[in-house]
Coordinates of C-alpha atoms in Angstrom, one line a residue:
X23 CA 66.5 226.3 194.2
X24 CA 68.1 225.8 197.6
X25 CA 71.8 226.4 197.2
X26 CA 73.5 226.0 200.5
X27 CA 77.2 225.2 201.2
X28 CA 78.1 222.0 203.1
X29 CA 81.2 221.4 205.2
X30 CA 82.1 218.5 207.5
X31 CA 84.5 218.4 210.4
X32 CA 85.5 216.5 213.5
X33 CA 83.0 216.7 216.4
X34 CA 84.3 218.9 219.3
X35 CA 82.5 221.1 221.8
X36 CA 84.0 224.2 220.2
X37 CA 82.8 223.2 216.7
X38 CA 79.1 223.7 217.5
X39 CA 78.0 227.2 216.8
X40 CA 74.9 229.3 216.4
X41 CA 71.9 227.0 215.6
X42 CA 73.0 223.5 216.6
X43 CA 71.1 220.4 215.7
X44 CA 71.3 217.4 218.0
X45 CA 69.5 214.1 218.2
X46 CA 67.6 212.3 220.9
X47 CA 66.5 208.7 221.0
X48 CA 63.3 207.2 222.5
X49 CA 62.6 208.6 225.9
X50 CA 64.5 211.8 225.2
X51 CA 67.9 210.2 225.7
X52 CA 70.6 212.3 224.0
X53 CA 72.9 210.6 221.5
X54 CA 76.6 210.6 222.3
X55 CA 77.2 213.4 219.9
X56 CA 74.4 215.4 221.5
X57 CA 76.0 214.9 224.9
X58 CA 79.2 216.4 223.7
X59 CA 77.3 219.6 222.8
X60 CA 75.3 219.5 226.0
X61 CA 78.4 219.3 228.1
X62 CA 79.6 222.6 226.5
X63 CA 76.2 224.0 227.6
X64 CA 76.5 222.8 231.2
X65 CA 73.8 220.1 230.8
X66 CA 71.2 222.7 229.7
X67 CA 69.7 220.5 226.9
X68 CA 69.3 217.4 229.1
X69 CA 67.8 219.3 232.0
X70 CA 65.4 221.2 229.8
X71 CA 64.1 218.1 228.0
X72 CA 63.7 216.3 231.3
X73 CA 61.3 218.9 232.6
X74 CA 59.3 218.8 229.3
X75 CA 57.0 216.4 227.5
X76 CA 59.6 215.7 224.9
X77 CA 60.0 211.9 224.2
X78 CA 62.4 211.7 221.2
X79 CA 60.0 210.0 218.9
X80 CA 60.8 209.7 215.2
X81 CA 60.5 213.2 213.7
X82 CA 59.6 214.9 217.0
X83 CA 61.4 218.3 216.9
X84 CA 61.7 221.0 219.5
X85 CA 63.8 224.2 219.7
X86 CA 65.6 225.4 222.8
X87 CA 66.8 229.0 223.0
X88 CA 70.2 229.2 224.7
X89 CA 71.0 232.9 224.8
X90 CA 74.6 234.3 224.5
X91 CA 77.7 232.5 223.6
X92 CA 78.8 230.6 220.5
X93 CA 75.6 228.5 220.6
X94 CA 72.4 230.6 220.3
X95 CA 69.8 227.8 219.9
X96 CA 69.5 224.0 219.9
X97 CA 67.1 222.1 217.7
X98 CA 66.5 218.6 219.1
X99 CA 65.4 216.0 216.5
X100 CA 63.8 212.8 217.7
X101 CA 65.1 209.6 216.0
X102 CA 63.3 207.0 218.1
X103 CA 65.4 203.9 217.9
X104 CA 68.6 205.1 216.3
X105 CA 68.9 203.6 212.8
X106 CA 71.5 203.3 210.1
X107 CA 69.1 203.0 207.3
X108 CA 69.7 205.7 204.7
X109 CA 66.0 206.2 204.0
X110 CA 65.4 206.9 207.7
X111 CA 67.9 209.7 207.6
X112 CA 66.3 211.1 204.5
X113 CA 63.0 211.4 206.4
X114 CA 64.9 213.0 209.3
X115 CA 66.4 215.5 206.9
X116 CA 63.0 216.4 205.5
X117 CA 61.6 217.3 208.9
X118 CA 64.8 219.1 209.8
X119 CA 64.8 221.1 206.6
X120 CA 61.2 222.2 207.0
X121 CA 62.0 223.3 210.6
X122 CA 65.1 225.2 209.7
X123 CA 63.4 226.9 206.8
X124 CA 60.5 227.9 209.0
X125 CA 62.9 229.3 211.6
X126 CA 64.6 231.4 209.0
X127 CA 68.1 230.5 210.1
X128 CA 71.1 231.1 207.8
X129 CA 73.4 228.4 209.1
X130 CA 73.2 225.3 211.2
X131 CA 75.6 222.8 212.7
X132 CA 74.5 219.2 212.9
X133 CA 76.1 217.2 215.7
X134 CA 75.8 213.8 214.1
X135 CA 78.8 212.0 215.5
X136 CA 79.7 208.5 214.3
X137 CA 76.9 206.0 213.7
X138 CA 77.4 202.2 213.9
X139 CA 77.5 202.0 210.1
X140 CA 77.0 204.1 207.0
X141 CA 77.8 207.4 208.7
X142 CA 78.7 209.3 205.6
X143 CA 75.8 207.7 203.5
X144 CA 73.3 208.6 206.2
X145 CA 74.6 212.1 206.6
X146 CA 74.3 212.7 202.8
X147 CA 70.8 211.3 202.7
X148 CA 69.9 213.6 205.6
X149 CA 71.2 216.5 203.6
X150 CA 69.2 215.3 200.5
X151 CA 66.1 215.6 202.7
X152 CA 67.2 219.0 203.9
X153 CA 67.5 220.2 200.4
X154 CA 64.3 218.8 199.2
X155 CA 62.3 220.2 202.1
X156 CA 63.7 223.6 201.3
X157 CA 62.9 223.5 197.6
X158 CA 60.5 226.3 196.6
X159 CA 58.5 227.0 193.6
X160 CA 57.8 230.7 194.0
X161 CA 59.2 232.2 190.8
X162 CA 55.8 233.6 189.8
X163 CA 55.2 235.3 193.1
X164 CA 55.9 239.0 192.7
X165 CA 55.1 240.1 196.2
X166 CA 57.3 238.0 198.5
X167 CA 58.3 240.0 201.5
X168 CA 61.8 239.9 202.9
X169 CA 60.9 237.6 205.8
X170 CA 59.4 235.1 203.3
X171 CA 62.6 234.8 201.2
X172 CA 64.8 231.7 201.6
X173 CA 67.7 232.4 204.0
X174 CA 69.5 229.1 204.6
X175 CA 73.2 229.3 203.4
X176 CA 75.4 226.9 205.3
X177 CA 75.3 223.5 207.0
X178 CA 78.2 221.8 208.8
X179 CA 78.1 218.2 209.8
X180 CA 80.1 217.2 212.9
X181 CA 81.3 213.6 212.9
X182 CA 84.6 211.7 212.9
X183 CA 87.5 213.0 210.8
X184 CA 87.3 210.0 208.6
X185 CA 83.5 210.3 207.9
X186 CA 83.9 214.1 207.5
X187 CA 86.3 213.5 204.7
X188 CA 84.0 211.0 203.0
X189 CA 81.0 213.4 203.3
X190 CA 82.9 216.2 201.6
X191 CA 84.3 214.0 198.9
X192 CA 80.9 212.6 198.0
X193 CA 79.0 215.9 198.4
X194 CA 79.6 217.1 194.7
X195 CA 78.0 213.9 193.4
X196 CA 75.0 214.4 195.8
X197 CA 74.7 218.0 194.5
X198 CA 74.4 216.7 190.9
X199 CA 71.7 214.2 192.0
X200 CA 69.8 217.0 193.7
X201 CA 70.2 219.3 190.7
X202 CA 68.4 216.6 188.6
X203 CA 65.8 216.3 191.3
X204 CA 65.2 220.0 191.1
X205 CA 64.9 219.8 187.3
X206 CA 62.2 217.1 187.7
X207 CA 60.2 219.0 190.3
X208 CA 60.3 222.3 188.5
X209 CA 59.2 220.7 185.2
X210 CA 56.3 219.2 187.0
X211 CA 55.4 222.4 188.8
X212 CA 55.5 224.7 185.8
X213 CA 52.1 225.7 184.3
X214 CA 51.0 224.0 181.1
X215 CA 50.9 227.3 179.2
X216 CA 54.7 227.3 179.6
X217 CA 55.6 223.6 179.9
X218 CA 54.4 222.0 176.7
X219 CA 55.9 219.2 174.7
X220 CA 58.3 221.6 173.0
X221 CA 59.5 222.8 176.4
X222 CA 60.5 219.2 177.3
X223 CA 62.4 219.0 174.0
X224 CA 64.3 222.2 174.8
X225 CA 65.1 221.0 178.3
X226 CA 66.4 217.7 176.9
X227 CA 68.7 219.6 174.4
X228 CA 70.4 221.3 177.4
X229 CA 71.8 217.9 178.4
X230 CA 73.8 217.7 175.2
X231 CA 76.6 219.6 177.0
X232 CA 76.8 216.7 179.4
X233 CA 77.4 214.2 176.6
X234 CA 73.8 213.1 176.1
X235 CA 72.7 212.4 172.5
X236 CA 69.2 213.9 172.0
X237 CA 66.7 213.2 169.2
X238 CA 63.4 215.0 168.9
X239 CA 60.6 213.8 166.7
X240 CA 57.8 216.3 165.9
X241 CA 54.3 215.6 164.7
X242 CA 55.3 215.2 161.0
X243 CA 58.1 212.7 161.8
X244 CA 55.8 210.8 164.2
X245 CA 53.3 210.4 161.4
X246 CA 56.0 209.0 159.1
X247 CA 57.2 206.7 161.9
X248 CA 53.7 205.3 162.5
X249 CA 53.4 206.6 166.1
X250 CA 49.7 207.0 165.6
X251 CA 48.7 206.6 169.3
X252 CA 50.8 209.6 170.4
X253 CA 49.4 211.6 167.5
X254 CA 45.8 210.5 168.4
X255 CA 46.2 211.8 172.0
X256 CA 48.1 215.0 171.2
X257 CA 46.7 215.8 167.7
X258 CA 43.9 218.1 168.9
X259 CA 46.3 220.5 170.8
X260 CA 47.2 223.9 169.4
X261 CA 49.9 224.1 166.8
X262 CA 52.5 225.2 169.3
X263 CA 51.5 222.3 171.6
X264 CA 51.8 219.4 169.2
X265 CA 53.3 216.2 170.5
X266 CA 57.0 215.3 170.7
X267 CA 58.8 212.0 171.2
X268 CA 62.2 212.6 172.7
X269 CA 65.0 210.2 173.2
X270 CA 68.1 210.9 175.4
X271 CA 71.0 208.4 174.9
X272 CA 73.8 208.4 177.5
X273 CA 76.7 206.0 177.0
X274 CA 78.8 205.9 180.1
X275 CA 80.0 202.4 179.5
X276 CA 81.5 200.6 176.5
X277 CA 79.5 199.9 173.3
X278 CA 79.3 196.2 174.2
X279 CA 78.0 196.8 177.7
X280 CA 74.2 196.3 178.4
X281 CA 71.8 199.2 177.7
X282 CA 68.9 200.0 180.0
X283 CA 65.9 202.1 179.0
X284 CA 63.6 204.3 181.1
X285 CA 60.4 205.7 179.5
X286 CA 58.2 208.4 180.9
X287 CA 54.6 209.5 180.3
X288 CA 54.6 213.2 179.5
X289 CA 51.0 214.3 179.2
X290 CA 51.7 218.0 179.8
X291 CA 48.0 218.6 180.5
X292 CA 45.1 216.2 180.6
X293 CA 41.6 217.4 180.0
X294 CA 40.4 213.8 179.6
X295 CA 39.7 214.5 176.0
X296 CA 36.0 213.9 174.9
X297 CA 35.6 211.8 178.1
X298 CA 36.2 215.2 179.7
X299 CA 37.2 215.3 183.4
X300 CA 35.0 217.0 186.0
X301 CA 36.3 220.4 187.0
X302 CA 37.7 219.4 190.3
X303 CA 39.5 216.4 188.7
X304 CA 41.0 218.6 186.0
X305 CA 42.7 220.8 188.5
X306 CA 46.3 219.7 188.9
X307 CA 46.5 217.9 185.6
X308 CA 49.8 219.7 184.9
X309 CA 51.3 216.9 187.1
X310 CA 50.4 214.3 184.5
X311 CA 53.8 214.6 182.9
X312 CA 55.7 213.6 186.1
X313 CA 57.0 210.4 184.6
X314 CA 58.7 212.2 181.7
X315 CA 60.0 214.8 184.2
X316 CA 61.6 212.0 186.2
X317 CA 63.3 210.6 183.1
X318 CA 64.7 214.1 182.3
X319 CA 66.1 214.5 185.8
X320 CA 67.5 211.0 185.9
X321 CA 69.4 211.5 182.7
X322 CA 70.7 214.8 183.9
X323 CA 72.0 213.3 187.1
X324 CA 73.6 210.2 185.4
X325 CA 75.4 212.3 182.8
X326 CA 76.6 214.9 185.4
X327 CA 77.8 212.1 187.7
X328 CA 79.5 210.3 184.8
X329 CA 77.8 207.1 185.7
X330 CA 79.4 204.0 184.0
X331 CA 76.2 202.7 182.5
X332 CA 74.5 202.9 179.2
X333 CA 71.0 204.4 179.4
X334 CA 68.3 205.5 177.0
X335 CA 65.6 207.8 178.3
X336 CA 62.4 208.3 176.3
X337 CA 59.8 210.9 176.9
X338 CA 56.4 210.7 175.2
X339 CA 55.0 214.2 175.4
X340 CA 51.5 215.4 174.4
X341 CA 48.6 217.6 175.5
X342 CA 45.3 215.7 175.7
X343 CA 42.9 218.4 174.5
X344 CA 39.6 218.8 172.7
X345 CA 40.0 220.3 169.3
X346 CA 39.5 220.0 165.5
X347 CA 41.4 216.7 165.1
X348 CA 38.9 214.3 166.9
X349 CA 40.2 211.6 169.2
X350 CA 37.0 209.9 170.2
X351 CA 35.7 206.6 171.6
X352 CA 35.3 203.7 169.1
X353 CA 38.1 205.0 166.9
X354 CA 40.8 202.4 165.9
X355 CA 44.5 203.3 165.5
X356 CA 47.5 201.3 164.5
X357 CA 50.4 201.6 167.0
X358 CA 54.0 201.9 166.1
X359 CA 54.5 198.1 166.3
X360 CA 51.5 197.4 164.1
X361 CA 49.0 196.5 166.9
X362 CA 45.6 197.9 166.3
X363 CA 44.0 199.7 169.3
X364 CA 40.3 200.4 169.8
X365 CA 39.7 203.6 171.9
X366 CA 37.4 202.7 174.7
X367 CA 38.1 205.8 176.8
X368 CA 39.9 209.0 175.8
X369 CA 41.0 209.7 179.4
X370 CA 43.0 206.4 179.4
X371 CA 45.6 208.2 177.2
X372 CA 48.8 207.7 179.1
X373 CA 49.0 204.0 178.2
X374 CA 48.6 205.0 174.6
X375 CA 51.6 207.3 174.4
X376 CA 53.6 204.9 176.4
X377 CA 52.7 202.0 174.0
X378 CA 54.3 203.8 171.1
X379 CA 57.2 205.1 173.1
X380 CA 58.0 201.6 174.6
X381 CA 57.7 199.9 171.2
X382 CA 59.9 202.4 169.5
X383 CA 62.5 202.3 172.3
X384 CA 62.7 198.5 172.2
X385 CA 63.0 198.3 168.4
X386 CA 65.6 201.1 168.1
X387 CA 67.8 200.5 171.1
X388 CA 67.2 196.8 172.0
X389 CA 67.6 197.5 175.8
X390 CA 68.5 194.6 178.2
X391 CA 65.7 195.9 180.5
X392 CA 63.1 198.6 180.3
X393 CA 61.3 200.5 183.1
X394 CA 58.5 202.9 182.4
X395 CA 56.9 205.3 184.9
X396 CA 53.7 207.2 184.7
X397 CA 51.0 209.0 186.6
X398 CA 48.8 206.4 185.0
X399 CA 45.7 205.6 187.1
X400 CA 43.6 207.0 189.8
X401 CA 42.9 203.3 190.7
X402 CA 46.5 203.0 191.9
X403 CA 45.9 206.0 194.2
X404 CA 42.8 204.3 195.5
X405 CA 44.7 201.1 196.2
X406 CA 47.9 202.5 197.7
X407 CA 47.3 206.1 198.6
X408 CA 50.5 208.2 198.4
X409 CA 52.9 206.1 200.5
X410 CA 53.7 203.5 197.8
X411 CA 53.9 203.6 194.0
X412 CA 52.5 200.6 192.1
X413 CA 55.1 198.2 190.7
X414 CA 54.3 195.8 187.9
X415 CA 57.0 193.6 186.3
X416 CA 57.7 190.5 184.2
X417 CA 60.9 189.7 186.1
X418 CA 61.0 189.2 189.8
X419 CA 64.7 190.1 190.1
X420 CA 64.2 193.4 188.3
X421 CA 61.2 194.2 190.5
X422 CA 63.2 193.3 193.6
X423 CA 66.1 195.5 192.5
X424 CA 63.8 198.5 192.0
X425 CA 62.1 197.9 195.4
X426 CA 65.6 197.9 197.0
X427 CA 66.6 201.1 195.3
X428 CA 63.3 202.7 196.3
X429 CA 63.7 201.6 199.9
X430 CA 67.3 203.1 200.0
X431 CA 66.0 206.5 199.0
X432 CA 62.6 206.5 200.7
X433 CA 60.6 206.0 197.5
X434 CA 58.6 202.9 198.2
X435 CA 57.1 200.4 195.7
X436 CA 54.3 197.9 196.2
X437 CA 53.9 195.1 193.6
X438 CA 50.6 194.5 191.9
X439 CA 49.6 192.0 189.3
X440 CA 49.8 192.4 185.5
X441 CA 48.4 189.0 184.5
X442 CA 46.9 188.7 181.0
X443 CA 43.5 188.3 182.6
X444 CA 43.5 192.0 183.2
X445 CA 43.9 192.7 179.4
X446 CA 41.1 194.8 178.0
X447 CA 39.6 192.9 175.1
X448 CA 38.3 194.3 171.8
X449 CA 35.7 192.8 169.4
X450 CA 37.0 194.8 166.5
X451 CA 40.7 195.4 167.1
X452 CA 43.7 193.6 168.7
X453 CA 43.3 195.4 172.0
X454 CA 41.3 198.1 173.7
X455 CA 42.4 200.9 176.0
X456 CA 39.3 200.8 178.1
X457 CA 39.7 201.1 181.9
X458 CA 37.3 198.1 182.5
X459 CA 34.9 200.3 184.5
X460 CA 37.6 200.9 187.2
X461 CA 37.8 197.3 188.4
X462 CA 41.5 196.5 188.8
X463 CA 42.2 199.7 186.9
X464 CA 45.9 199.9 187.8
X465 CA 46.5 196.4 186.6
X466 CA 44.5 196.9 183.5
X467 CA 46.6 200.0 182.6
X468 CA 49.9 198.2 183.3
X469 CA 48.8 195.1 181.3
X470 CA 48.0 197.3 178.3
X471 CA 51.6 198.6 178.3
X472 CA 53.0 195.0 178.7
X473 CA 51.4 194.1 175.4
X474 CA 54.0 196.3 173.7
X475 CA 57.1 195.0 175.6
X476 CA 57.6 191.6 174.0
X477 CA 60.3 189.5 175.6
X478 CA 62.3 192.5 177.0
X479 CA 62.5 192.4 180.9
X480 CA 60.0 195.1 181.9
X481 CA 58.7 197.0 184.9
X482 CA 56.1 199.7 185.2
X483 CA 55.9 202.2 188.0
X484 CA 52.4 203.8 188.5
X485 CA 53.4 207.0 190.4
X486 CA 49.9 208.6 190.3
X487 CA 49.7 208.9 194.1
X488 CA 53.3 209.7 194.8
X489 CA 54.4 212.3 192.1
X490 CA 52.4 215.1 193.6
X491 CA 52.3 216.0 197.3
X492 CA 48.5 215.9 197.7
X493 CA 46.7 215.6 201.0
X494 CA 45.8 211.9 200.7
X495 CA 46.6 208.9 202.8
X496 CA 50.4 208.3 203.2
X497 CA 51.4 211.6 201.5
X498 CA 54.7 213.3 202.3
X499 CA 53.9 216.2 204.6
X500 CA 57.2 217.9 204.1
X501 CA 57.1 218.4 200.4
X502 CA 54.9 220.6 198.2
X503 CA 53.8 220.3 194.6
X504 CA 55.9 217.9 192.5
X505 CA 57.9 215.5 194.7
X506 CA 60.4 214.3 192.1
X507 CA 59.3 210.7 192.8
X508 CA 61.2 208.1 190.7
X509 CA 64.2 210.3 189.8
X510 CA 66.4 209.3 192.8
X511 CA 65.1 205.7 192.7
X512 CA 66.1 205.3 189.0
X513 CA 69.5 206.9 189.5
X514 CA 70.2 204.6 192.5
X515 CA 69.0 201.5 190.5
X516 CA 70.9 202.3 187.3
X517 CA 74.1 203.2 189.2
X518 CA 73.9 199.9 191.0
X519 CA 74.3 198.3 187.6
X520 CA 77.5 200.1 186.7
X521 CA 79.8 198.1 189.0
X522 CA 79.7 194.9 187.1
X523 CA 79.8 196.7 183.8
X524 CA 82.9 198.7 184.9
X525 CA 84.7 195.6 186.3
X526 CA 83.9 193.1 183.5
X527 CA 82.4 194.6 180.4
X528 CA 80.0 192.1 179.0
X529 CA 79.3 191.6 175.3
X530 CA 75.7 192.3 174.4
X531 CA 73.7 189.1 174.4
X532 CA 70.5 188.3 172.6
X533 CA 67.6 186.6 174.2
X534 CA 68.7 186.3 177.8
X535 CA 69.2 189.6 179.7
X536 CA 72.4 190.6 181.3
X537 CA 72.4 189.8 185.0
X538 CA 72.9 193.4 186.0
X539 CA 69.5 194.1 184.5
X540 CA 67.8 192.1 187.3
X541 CA 69.7 193.8 190.1
X542 CA 72.4 191.2 190.7
X543 CA 75.4 193.4 190.3
X544 CA 78.0 193.5 193.0
X545 CA 78.0 196.2 195.6
X546 CA 80.8 198.9 195.6
X547 CA 83.1 198.9 198.6
X548 CA 85.1 202.1 198.3
X549 CA 88.1 202.8 200.5
X550 CA 87.7 205.3 203.3
X551 CA 89.7 208.5 203.2
X552 CA 92.2 209.4 205.8
X553 CA 93.5 212.6 207.3
X554 CA 91.8 215.9 207.8
X555 CA 88.7 216.7 205.8
X556 CA 88.7 219.2 203.0
X557 CA 86.4 222.1 202.9
X558 CA 83.7 221.8 200.3
X559 CA 83.8 224.1 197.3

């Protein structure tokens, strides 16, 4: 994983060293901070850009070789119309990280200066992007040459003294967020012969040292509990790959404070079952557990950052295989909550494991709101490509809060319907898991899950197009493999709920959800630090 050191200090001409990053607005106009660096170089950057085709468009990057002196090279990053939106700076960081990694530099100085607002927040989002673009999954490559090895070690952000101190004070929390993101992405990227349901259970157990209570239910316990849908999907797997239902309970607020639940689909590999996938469609099905991986990474980050919020994370993990325990069309199973389900398609398995997991989580923990996320349908990919994940919700305020959190971190959501008209009907059972021939497939899948939610405020995120950096419309060109989509979004949303809880602990109410569950919590306004910045550890 990328493990660079970050420092921040006051912007001066002498602070810029070696590889220096500056920013240019539309038309190639250097920002004020870039002009400070350029003055130290005798106007070299401005004159060079003027004689080139460089226009400073968003994400347009060029490298200038300077020669001798403290500054060896300058990387000019286009920002178009300078923005103070944190998601914009995350995208800037992604492009910059890809460039610096490609150049093989060991350290870089970023001349950011002071923005009109959110300087520290924008700087840290940029560094998040830097880190995520430099993430590598190459642990199984045995022939990496020296020039292919990661080299980046240090980044220094040049800004005002006040913002520099804020950046360094908040960097440890950002590191913990990114560590959870790395956990999510690595779990998604691992091959299915290593990352099976038991692997997810073992990864969850590691969070106990952070104060997370972990419960793991194996196939025998699932049978006693009546989680027959999870068992149906995963029962044909090998003995070592039998399904697991895993709950992670983090209590960062008081016992009477609201509890929120996040539930992730963890199909560790999906053959499609007896509705077997074509060969090309089966490739990459190790990514079908990205929802559970996002839950794992979210819980890690919340616990490490000591978030003042109560959260239950549930991972429904199974391998959808063909074997001696048949899971076939026309079968009928009774779900955890007693609903009978006719199997109309064995490749519509994600909604089945989520149904049991959602029903169990609601009965056991009685959350004030529940969000599930899953690589659920190819139909959502057809509708939205890879720029947006699908959002389905029973509460507008909850949906709006999730959309805001996603916009803040660059993980966008687009709302789609989950009306009961999309419910797959059955002539012989309460409900069918059929995909309705593909028509409105994303809504059909979401509406199936909604059947098991009851009155609990609920949202479903279909991350099929966003969880894996595939070459489809709207895809992120700076990331490879698992993107970690949903982990930073969920952390941002859940931590936005902790302010009201910390200020005025509310007694748990029945029936009506706590206001914080719908995204109406107050916004934190922390005091700015003063004096000289401290060096990061």
